[in-house]
mmCIF file of C-alpha atoms in Angstrom:
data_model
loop_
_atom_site.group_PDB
_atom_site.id
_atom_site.type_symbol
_atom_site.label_atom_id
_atom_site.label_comp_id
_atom_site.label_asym_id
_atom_site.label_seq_id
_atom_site.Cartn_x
_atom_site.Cartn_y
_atom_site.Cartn_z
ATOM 1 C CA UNK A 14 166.969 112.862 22.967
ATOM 2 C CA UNK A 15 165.412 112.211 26.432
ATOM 3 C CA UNK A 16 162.563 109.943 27.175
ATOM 4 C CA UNK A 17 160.313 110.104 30.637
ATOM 5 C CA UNK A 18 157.909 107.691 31.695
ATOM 6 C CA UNK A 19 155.497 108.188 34.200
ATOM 7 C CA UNK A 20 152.809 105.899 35.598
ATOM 8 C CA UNK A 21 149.864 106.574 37.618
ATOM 9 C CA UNK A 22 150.979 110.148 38.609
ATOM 10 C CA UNK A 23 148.835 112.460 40.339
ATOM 11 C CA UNK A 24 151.417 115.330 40.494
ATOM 12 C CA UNK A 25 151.029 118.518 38.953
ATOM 13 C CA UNK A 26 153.692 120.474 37.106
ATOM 14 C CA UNK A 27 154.145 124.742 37.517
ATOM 15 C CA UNK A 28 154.522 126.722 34.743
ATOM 16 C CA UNK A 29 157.381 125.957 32.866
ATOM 17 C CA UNK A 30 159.464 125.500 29.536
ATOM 18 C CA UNK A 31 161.818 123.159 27.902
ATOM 19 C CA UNK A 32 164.729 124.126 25.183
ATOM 20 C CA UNK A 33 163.836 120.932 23.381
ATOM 21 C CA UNK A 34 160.652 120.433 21.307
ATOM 22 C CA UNK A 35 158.395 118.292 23.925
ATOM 23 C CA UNK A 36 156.791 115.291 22.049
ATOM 24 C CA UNK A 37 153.931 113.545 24.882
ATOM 25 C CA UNK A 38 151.924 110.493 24.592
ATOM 26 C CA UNK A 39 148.799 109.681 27.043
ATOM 27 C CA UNK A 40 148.721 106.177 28.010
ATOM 28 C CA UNK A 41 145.892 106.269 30.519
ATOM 29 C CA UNK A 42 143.703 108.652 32.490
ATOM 30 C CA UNK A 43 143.409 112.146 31.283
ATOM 31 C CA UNK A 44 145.685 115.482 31.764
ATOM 32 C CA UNK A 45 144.725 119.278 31.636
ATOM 33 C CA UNK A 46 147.456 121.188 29.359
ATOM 34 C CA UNK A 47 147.694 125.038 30.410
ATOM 35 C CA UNK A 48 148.857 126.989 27.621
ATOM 36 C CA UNK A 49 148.808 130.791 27.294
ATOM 37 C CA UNK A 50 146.169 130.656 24.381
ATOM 38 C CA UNK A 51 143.794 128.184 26.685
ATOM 39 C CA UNK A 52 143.366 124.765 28.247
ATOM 40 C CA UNK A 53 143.737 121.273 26.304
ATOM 41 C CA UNK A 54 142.222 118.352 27.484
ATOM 42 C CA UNK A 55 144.152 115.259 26.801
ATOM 43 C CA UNK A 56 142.788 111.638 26.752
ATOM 44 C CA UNK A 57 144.524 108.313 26.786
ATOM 45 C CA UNK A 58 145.568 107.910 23.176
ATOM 46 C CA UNK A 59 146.309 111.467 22.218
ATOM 47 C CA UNK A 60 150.030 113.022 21.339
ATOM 48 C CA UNK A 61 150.633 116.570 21.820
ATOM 49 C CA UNK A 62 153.390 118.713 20.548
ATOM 50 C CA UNK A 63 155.125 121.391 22.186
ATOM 51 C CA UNK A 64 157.168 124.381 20.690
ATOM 52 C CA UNK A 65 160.698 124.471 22.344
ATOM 53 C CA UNK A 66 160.522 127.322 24.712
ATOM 54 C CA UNK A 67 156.614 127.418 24.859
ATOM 55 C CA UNK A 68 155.344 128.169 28.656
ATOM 56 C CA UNK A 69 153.335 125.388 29.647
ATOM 57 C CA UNK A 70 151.631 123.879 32.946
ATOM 58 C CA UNK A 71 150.544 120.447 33.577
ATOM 59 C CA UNK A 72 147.761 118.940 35.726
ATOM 60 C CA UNK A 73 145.491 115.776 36.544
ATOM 61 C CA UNK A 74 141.895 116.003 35.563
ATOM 62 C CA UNK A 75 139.870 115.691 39.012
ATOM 63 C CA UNK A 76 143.104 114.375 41.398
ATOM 64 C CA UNK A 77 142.879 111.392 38.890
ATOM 65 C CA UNK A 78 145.822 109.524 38.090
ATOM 66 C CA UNK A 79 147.479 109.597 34.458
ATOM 67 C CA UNK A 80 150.371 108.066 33.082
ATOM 68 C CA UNK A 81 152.453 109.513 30.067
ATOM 69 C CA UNK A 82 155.634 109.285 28.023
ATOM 70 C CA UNK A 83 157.682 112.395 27.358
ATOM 71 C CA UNK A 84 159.994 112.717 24.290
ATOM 72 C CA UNK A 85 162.521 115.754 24.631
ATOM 73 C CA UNK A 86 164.196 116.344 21.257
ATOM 74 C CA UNK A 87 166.951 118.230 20.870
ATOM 75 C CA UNK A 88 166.082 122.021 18.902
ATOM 76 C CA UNK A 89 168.619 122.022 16.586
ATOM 77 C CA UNK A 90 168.660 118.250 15.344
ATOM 78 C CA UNK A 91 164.991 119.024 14.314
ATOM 79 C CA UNK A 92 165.880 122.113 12.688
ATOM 80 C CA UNK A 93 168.440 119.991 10.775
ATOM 81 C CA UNK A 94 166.129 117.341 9.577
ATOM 82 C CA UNK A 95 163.162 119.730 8.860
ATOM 83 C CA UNK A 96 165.502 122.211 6.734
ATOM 84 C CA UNK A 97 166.805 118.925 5.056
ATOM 85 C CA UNK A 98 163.316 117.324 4.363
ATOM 86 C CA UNK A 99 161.440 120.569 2.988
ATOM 87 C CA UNK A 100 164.855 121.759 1.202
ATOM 88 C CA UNK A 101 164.177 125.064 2.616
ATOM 89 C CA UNK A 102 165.397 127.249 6.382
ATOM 90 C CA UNK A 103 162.968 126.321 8.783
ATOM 91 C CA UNK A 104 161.352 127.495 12.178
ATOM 92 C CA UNK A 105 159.459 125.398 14.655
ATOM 93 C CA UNK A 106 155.590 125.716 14.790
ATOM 94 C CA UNK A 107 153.929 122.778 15.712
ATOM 95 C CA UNK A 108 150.232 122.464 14.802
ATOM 96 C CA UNK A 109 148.074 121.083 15.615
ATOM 97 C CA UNK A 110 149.347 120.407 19.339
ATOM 98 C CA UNK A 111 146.988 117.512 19.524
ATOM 99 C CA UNK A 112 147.836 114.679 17.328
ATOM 100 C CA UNK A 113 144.967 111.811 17.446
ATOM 101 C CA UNK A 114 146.630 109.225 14.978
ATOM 102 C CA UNK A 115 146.118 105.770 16.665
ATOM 103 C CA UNK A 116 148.536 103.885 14.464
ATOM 104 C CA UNK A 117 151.023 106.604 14.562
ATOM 105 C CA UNK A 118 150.497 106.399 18.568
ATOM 106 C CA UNK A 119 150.584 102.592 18.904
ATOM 107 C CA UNK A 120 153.922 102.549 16.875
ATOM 108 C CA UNK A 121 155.584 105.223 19.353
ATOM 109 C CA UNK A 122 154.675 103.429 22.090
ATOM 110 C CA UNK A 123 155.506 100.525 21.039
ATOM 111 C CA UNK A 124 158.784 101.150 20.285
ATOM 112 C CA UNK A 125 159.094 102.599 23.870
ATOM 113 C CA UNK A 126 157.964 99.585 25.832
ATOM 114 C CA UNK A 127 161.082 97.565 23.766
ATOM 115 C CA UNK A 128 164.021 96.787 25.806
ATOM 116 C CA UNK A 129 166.543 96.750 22.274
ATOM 117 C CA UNK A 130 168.345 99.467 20.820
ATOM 118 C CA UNK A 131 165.598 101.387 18.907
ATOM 119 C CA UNK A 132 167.021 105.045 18.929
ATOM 120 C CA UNK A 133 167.537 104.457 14.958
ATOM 121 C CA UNK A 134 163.646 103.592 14.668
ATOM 122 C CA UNK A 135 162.429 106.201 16.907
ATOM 123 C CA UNK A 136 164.000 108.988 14.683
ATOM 124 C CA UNK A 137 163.130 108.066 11.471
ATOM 125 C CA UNK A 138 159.572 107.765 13.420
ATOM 126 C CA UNK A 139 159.881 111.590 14.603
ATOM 127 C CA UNK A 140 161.364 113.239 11.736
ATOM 128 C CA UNK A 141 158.184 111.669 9.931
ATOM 129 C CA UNK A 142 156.219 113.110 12.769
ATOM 130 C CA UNK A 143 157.633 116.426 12.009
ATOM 131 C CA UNK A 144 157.107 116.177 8.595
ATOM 132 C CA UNK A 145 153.386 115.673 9.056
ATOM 133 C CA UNK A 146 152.354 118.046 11.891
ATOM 134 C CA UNK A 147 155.263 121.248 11.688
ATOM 135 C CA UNK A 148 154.622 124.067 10.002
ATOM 136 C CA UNK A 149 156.462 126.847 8.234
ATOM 137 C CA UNK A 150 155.665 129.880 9.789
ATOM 138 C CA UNK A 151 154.853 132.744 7.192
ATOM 139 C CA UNK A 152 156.079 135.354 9.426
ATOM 140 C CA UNK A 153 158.635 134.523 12.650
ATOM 141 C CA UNK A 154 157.425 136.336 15.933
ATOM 142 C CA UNK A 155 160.103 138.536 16.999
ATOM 143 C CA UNK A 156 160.859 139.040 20.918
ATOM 144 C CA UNK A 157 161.199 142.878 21.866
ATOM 145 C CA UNK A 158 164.475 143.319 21.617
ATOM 146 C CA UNK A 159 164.877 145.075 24.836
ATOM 147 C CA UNK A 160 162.743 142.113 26.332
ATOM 148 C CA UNK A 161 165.582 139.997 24.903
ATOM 149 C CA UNK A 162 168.298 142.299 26.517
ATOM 150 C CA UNK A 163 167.094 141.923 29.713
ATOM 151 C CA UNK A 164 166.260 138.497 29.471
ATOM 152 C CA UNK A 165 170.306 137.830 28.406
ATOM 153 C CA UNK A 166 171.451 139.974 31.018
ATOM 154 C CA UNK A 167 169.424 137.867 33.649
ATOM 155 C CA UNK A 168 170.419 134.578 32.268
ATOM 156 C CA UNK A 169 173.869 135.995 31.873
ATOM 157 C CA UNK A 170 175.689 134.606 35.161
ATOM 158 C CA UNK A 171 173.924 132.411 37.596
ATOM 159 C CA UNK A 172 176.283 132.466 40.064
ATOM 160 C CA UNK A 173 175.134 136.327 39.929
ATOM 161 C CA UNK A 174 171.615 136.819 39.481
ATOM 162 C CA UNK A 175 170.787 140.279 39.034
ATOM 163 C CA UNK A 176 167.584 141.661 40.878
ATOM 164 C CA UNK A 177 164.851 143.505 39.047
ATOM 165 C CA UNK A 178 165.797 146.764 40.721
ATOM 166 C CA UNK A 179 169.227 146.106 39.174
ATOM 167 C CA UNK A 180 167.718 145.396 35.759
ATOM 168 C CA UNK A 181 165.407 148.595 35.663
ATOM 169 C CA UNK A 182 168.282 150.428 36.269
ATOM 170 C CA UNK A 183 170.664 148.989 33.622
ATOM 171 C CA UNK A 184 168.156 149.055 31.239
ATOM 172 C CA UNK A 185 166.453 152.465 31.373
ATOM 173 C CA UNK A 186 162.990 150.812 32.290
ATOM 174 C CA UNK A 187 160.761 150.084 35.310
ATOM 175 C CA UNK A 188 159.676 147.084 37.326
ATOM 176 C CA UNK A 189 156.695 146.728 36.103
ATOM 177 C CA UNK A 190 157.689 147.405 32.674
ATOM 178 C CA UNK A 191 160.028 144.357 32.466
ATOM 179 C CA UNK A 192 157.504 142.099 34.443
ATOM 180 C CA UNK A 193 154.733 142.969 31.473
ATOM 181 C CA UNK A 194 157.721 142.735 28.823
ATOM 182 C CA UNK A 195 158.531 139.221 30.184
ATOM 183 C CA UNK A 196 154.641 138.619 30.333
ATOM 184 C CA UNK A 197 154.168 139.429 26.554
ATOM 185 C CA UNK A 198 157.117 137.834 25.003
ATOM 186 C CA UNK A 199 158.079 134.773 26.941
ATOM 187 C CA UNK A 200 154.691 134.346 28.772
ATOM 188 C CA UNK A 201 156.612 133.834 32.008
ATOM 189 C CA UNK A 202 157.047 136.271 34.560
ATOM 190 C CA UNK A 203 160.845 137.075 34.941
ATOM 191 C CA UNK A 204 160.938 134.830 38.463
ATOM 192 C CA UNK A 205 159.443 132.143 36.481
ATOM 193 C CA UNK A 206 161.442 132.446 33.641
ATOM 194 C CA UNK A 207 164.690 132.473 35.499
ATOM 195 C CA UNK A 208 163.411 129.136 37.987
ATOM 196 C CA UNK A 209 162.782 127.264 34.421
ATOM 197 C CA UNK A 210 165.625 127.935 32.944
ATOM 198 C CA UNK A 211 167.926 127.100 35.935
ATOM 199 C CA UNK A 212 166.336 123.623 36.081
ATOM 200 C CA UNK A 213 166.826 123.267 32.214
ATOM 201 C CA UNK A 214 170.433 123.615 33.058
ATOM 202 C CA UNK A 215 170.283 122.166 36.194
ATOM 203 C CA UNK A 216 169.062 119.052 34.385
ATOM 204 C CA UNK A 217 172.009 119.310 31.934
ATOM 205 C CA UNK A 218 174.642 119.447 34.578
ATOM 206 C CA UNK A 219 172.911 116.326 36.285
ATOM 207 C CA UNK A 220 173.127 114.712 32.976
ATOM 208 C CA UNK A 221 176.634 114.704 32.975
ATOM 209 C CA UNK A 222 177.153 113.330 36.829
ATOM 210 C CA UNK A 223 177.947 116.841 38.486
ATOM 211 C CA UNK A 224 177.181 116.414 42.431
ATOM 212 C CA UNK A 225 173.688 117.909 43.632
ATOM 213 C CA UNK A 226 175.372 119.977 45.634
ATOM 214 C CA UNK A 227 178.145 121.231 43.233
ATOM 215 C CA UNK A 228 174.686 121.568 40.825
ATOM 216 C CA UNK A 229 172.750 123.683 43.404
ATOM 217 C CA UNK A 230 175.816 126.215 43.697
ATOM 218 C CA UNK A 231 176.643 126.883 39.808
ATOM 219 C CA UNK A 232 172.989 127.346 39.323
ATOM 220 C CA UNK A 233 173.130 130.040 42.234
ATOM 221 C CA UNK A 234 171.126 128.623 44.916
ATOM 222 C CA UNK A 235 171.795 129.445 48.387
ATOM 223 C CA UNK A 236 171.678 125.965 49.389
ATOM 224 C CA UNK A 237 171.089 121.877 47.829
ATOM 225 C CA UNK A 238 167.871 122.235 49.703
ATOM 226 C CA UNK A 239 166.161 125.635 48.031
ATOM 227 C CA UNK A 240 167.469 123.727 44.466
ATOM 228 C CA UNK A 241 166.144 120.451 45.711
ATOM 229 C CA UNK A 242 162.327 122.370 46.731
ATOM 230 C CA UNK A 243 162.733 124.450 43.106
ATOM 231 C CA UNK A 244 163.551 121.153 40.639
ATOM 232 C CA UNK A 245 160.448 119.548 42.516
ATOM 233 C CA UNK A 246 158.122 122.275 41.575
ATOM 234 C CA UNK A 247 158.928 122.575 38.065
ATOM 235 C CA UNK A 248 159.459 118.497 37.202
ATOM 236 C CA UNK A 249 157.424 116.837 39.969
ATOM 237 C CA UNK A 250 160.418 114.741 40.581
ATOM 238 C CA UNK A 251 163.738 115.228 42.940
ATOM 239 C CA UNK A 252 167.545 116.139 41.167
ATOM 240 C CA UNK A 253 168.492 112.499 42.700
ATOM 241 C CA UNK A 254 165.436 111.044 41.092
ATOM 242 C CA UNK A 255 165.889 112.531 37.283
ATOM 243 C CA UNK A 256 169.677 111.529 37.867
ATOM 244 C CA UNK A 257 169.017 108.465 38.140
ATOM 245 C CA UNK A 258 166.370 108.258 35.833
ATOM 246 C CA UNK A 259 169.062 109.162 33.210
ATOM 247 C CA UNK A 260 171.903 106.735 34.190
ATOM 248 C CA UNK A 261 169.351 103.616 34.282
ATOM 249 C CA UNK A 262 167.997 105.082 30.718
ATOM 250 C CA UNK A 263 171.525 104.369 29.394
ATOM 251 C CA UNK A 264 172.776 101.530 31.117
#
């Protein structure tokens, strides 16, 4: 589990995605969540719930200020706890993504602001969060499975990143048609797709005290500086900054 506080931000955040289910909480000012099925407003007060994987963009209402927690929960622990609650195989579908339960809220937070050990607290507090607002989906929406081969293949090997000319060719298929494949499935283009999921990792490897520069390289950027101007765009925030957001998280 990661938690990320931010206060009185003005920044806006590119299309992006997380593996973990992404559990927010406004504390003041309002936010503008982009989804592919519309925009949410979100007001102080409200929760929101987002899918693991689920392309989202973030962004101040009128240059206003806003200040948030963010809960990042691991994907398989809730798919542990939800099989073992409803006694059945489960999938993630959050609905609704707005939560407006003030007590439910207040508790979250306040277990947030305290300096103690409350990890135990705050899980018993999510899995009942997941109990209430998670659904099981009737019918799981399958990817294209040649959208899913080519999506492999370019995740395959940072360190090699193959280019979309390379990709058409491998895979019997055009430019274009992988760009609208991406598009329809994963609601990212491939560019966008690849970015996030280099600074998903990226984040991982930062995580467990691997040097920026040693980061920047196994993530298959020419340089610290073109990782440094990427992790900005998708988290609003610099690798040294999220590093050292986690080590003063756990000391």
């Amino acid at each position: 589990m990661e938690i990320r506080s931010t206060f009185n931000s003005t920044k806006s955040y590119k299309q992006h995605y997380h593996n973990q289910l992404s559990l927010g909480l406004i504390t003041s000012g309002s936010t503008c969540l982009k989804l592919k099925e519309g925009d949410i407003l979100l007001k102080q007060g409200d929760m929101v719930l987002i899918d693991p994987l689920k392309p989202h963009a973030c962004a101040p209402i009128e240059q206003k200020p806003r200040s948030y927690y963010m809960i990042y929960i691991n994907t398989d622990w809730c798919l542990q706890k939800m099989s073992g609650l409803k006694n059945t195989s489960v999938s993630l579908d959050c609905s609704p993504y707005v939560i407006q339960n003030p007590s439910l809220f207040d508790t979250f937070v306040r277990l947030m602001q305290n300096n103690s050990d409350v990890l135990s607290e705050l899980e018993q507090l999510i899995e009942a969060t997941l109990l209430l607002y998670t659904n099981l989906p009737s019918k799981l929406n399958d990817k294209n499975t040649r959208a899913v081969s080519i999506r492999n293949h370019l995740l395959a090997d940072f360190e090699n990143i193959p280019s979309l000319e390379e990709l058409a060719q491998q895979h019997g298929c055009s430019i274009e048609n992988i760009i609208r494949l991406f598009k329809k499935d994963f609601g990212l283009s491939p560019r966008a797709y690849l970015n996030s999921a280099r600074v998903e990792k990226g984040k991982k490897l930062l995580k467990k005290g691997n040097s920026i520069v040693d980061v920047a390289l196994d993530l298959g950027f020419a340089d610290q500086s073109q990782f440094h101007h990427t992790f900005v765009k998708y988290t609003a925030s610099t690798p040294r900054q999220y590093q050292k957001s986690i080590f003063d998280n756990n000391s």
